Structure formats: structure tokens, C-alpha cells
């Protein structure tokens, strides 16, 4: 997820510091989460909102392509 967030930051021309401000946390906290690649579902939804994106989590069956 870290790589996807970083890509979204680049596309939005936003820094991690700006993201941290929108999330009411410190840049150090965001950087630490990036290093661990450790985000809760709630955090991912909040990050998506801060980046004006839609977060979608799902399972997709490899053999059929069916999304669950």
C-alpha cells in the first residue's frame, strides 16, 4: 500500500508533511507507517479521503476474475 500512496502523493503534488497535516498526525508517524507498510483499513480510507481518492479493498478470484 505504501507504494500506491506514494504514487497518489506524486500525482496530487502533495508531500508527506501535507498528508500528515490533513490526517492530524506527525510527518514522522506517516514515515514510520510507510517503512512498516502497516496501515489499518480505517487509515487507508482516511488517506484516500485526504488524497481525494476512492479506496477499494476486495478479493478477486484468480481463476474466474470474480470480485468478492
CSV table of C-alpha atoms in Angstrom, one decimal:
chain,number,residue,atom,x,y,z
A,1,UNK,CA,0.0,0.0,0.0
A,2,UNK,CA,2.9,2.4,0.7
A,3,UNK,CA,3.9,2.4,-3.0
A,4,UNK,CA,0.3,3.2,-4.0
A,5,UNK,CA,0.1,6.0,-1.5
A,6,UNK,CA,3.4,7.5,-2.7
A,7,UNK,CA,2.2,7.4,-6.3
A,8,UNK,CA,-1.0,9.2,-5.3
A,9,UNK,CA,1.0,11.8,-3.4
A,10,UNK,CA,3.1,12.4,-6.5
A,11,UNK,CA,0.0,12.7,-8.7
A,12,UNK,CA,-1.6,15.1,-6.3
A,13,UNK,CA,1.7,17.0,-5.9
A,14,UNK,CA,1.4,16.6,-2.2
A,15,UNK,CA,4.2,16.0,0.4
A,16,UNK,CA,4.0,13.5,3.3
A,17,UNK,CA,4.0,16.6,5.5
A,18,UNK,CA,0.9,17.9,3.8
A,19,UNK,CA,-0.7,14.5,4.1
A,20,UNK,CA,0.2,14.3,7.8
A,21,UNK,CA,-1.5,17.7,8.4
A,22,UNK,CA,-4.7,16.5,6.7
A,23,UNK,CA,-4.7,13.4,8.8
A,24,UNK,CA,-3.9,15.3,12.0
A,25,UNK,CA,-0.7,13.4,12.7
A,26,UNK,CA,3.0,14.0,12.5
A,27,UNK,CA,5.1,13.5,9.4
A,28,UNK,CA,7.2,11.1,11.5
A,29,UNK,CA,4.2,8.9,12.1
A,30,UNK,CA,3.4,8.8,8.4
A,31,UNK,CA,7.0,8.0,7.5
A,32,UNK,CA,7.1,5.2,10.1
A,33,UNK,CA,4.0,3.7,8.7
A,34,UNK,CA,5.5,3.8,5.2
A,35,UNK,CA,8.6,2.0,6.4
A,36,UNK,CA,6.5,-0.7,8.1
A,37,UNK,CA,3.8,-0.7,5.3
A,38,UNK,CA,1.4,-1.1,8.2
A,39,UNK,CA,-2.0,0.6,7.6
A,40,UNK,CA,-5.4,-0.3,9.1
A,41,UNK,CA,-8.4,-0.3,6.9
A,42,UNK,CA,-9.6,2.9,8.6
A,43,UNK,CA,-6.3,4.6,8.0
A,44,UNK,CA,-6.4,3.7,4.3
A,45,UNK,CA,-9.9,5.2,4.0
A,46,UNK,CA,-8.7,8.4,5.7
A,47,UNK,CA,-5.7,8.6,3.5
A,48,UNK,CA,-7.8,8.1,0.4
A,49,UNK,CA,-10.1,10.9,1.5
A,50,UNK,CA,-7.2,13.2,2.2
A,51,UNK,CA,-5.9,12.4,-1.3
A,52,UNK,CA,-9.3,12.9,-2.9
A,53,UNK,CA,-9.3,9.2,-4.0
A,54,UNK,CA,-11.5,6.2,-3.6
A,55,UNK,CA,-10.1,3.3,-1.6
A,56,UNK,CA,-11.5,0.0,-2.6
A,57,UNK,CA,-10.5,-3.3,-0.9
A,58,UNK,CA,-11.7,-6.6,-2.4
A,59,UNK,CA,-10.8,-10.2,-3.1
A,60,UNK,CA,-10.7,-11.2,-6.7
A,61,UNK,CA,-10.8,-14.9,-7.6
A,62,UNK,CA,-7.7,-15.6,-9.8
A,63,UNK,CA,-9.3,-18.4,-11.8
A,64,UNK,CA,-12.5,-16.6,-12.7
A,65,UNK,CA,-11.7,-12.9,-12.1
A,66,UNK,CA,-14.8,-12.7,-9.9
A,67,UNK,CA,-14.6,-9.9,-7.4
A,68,UNK,CA,-15.9,-10.6,-4.0
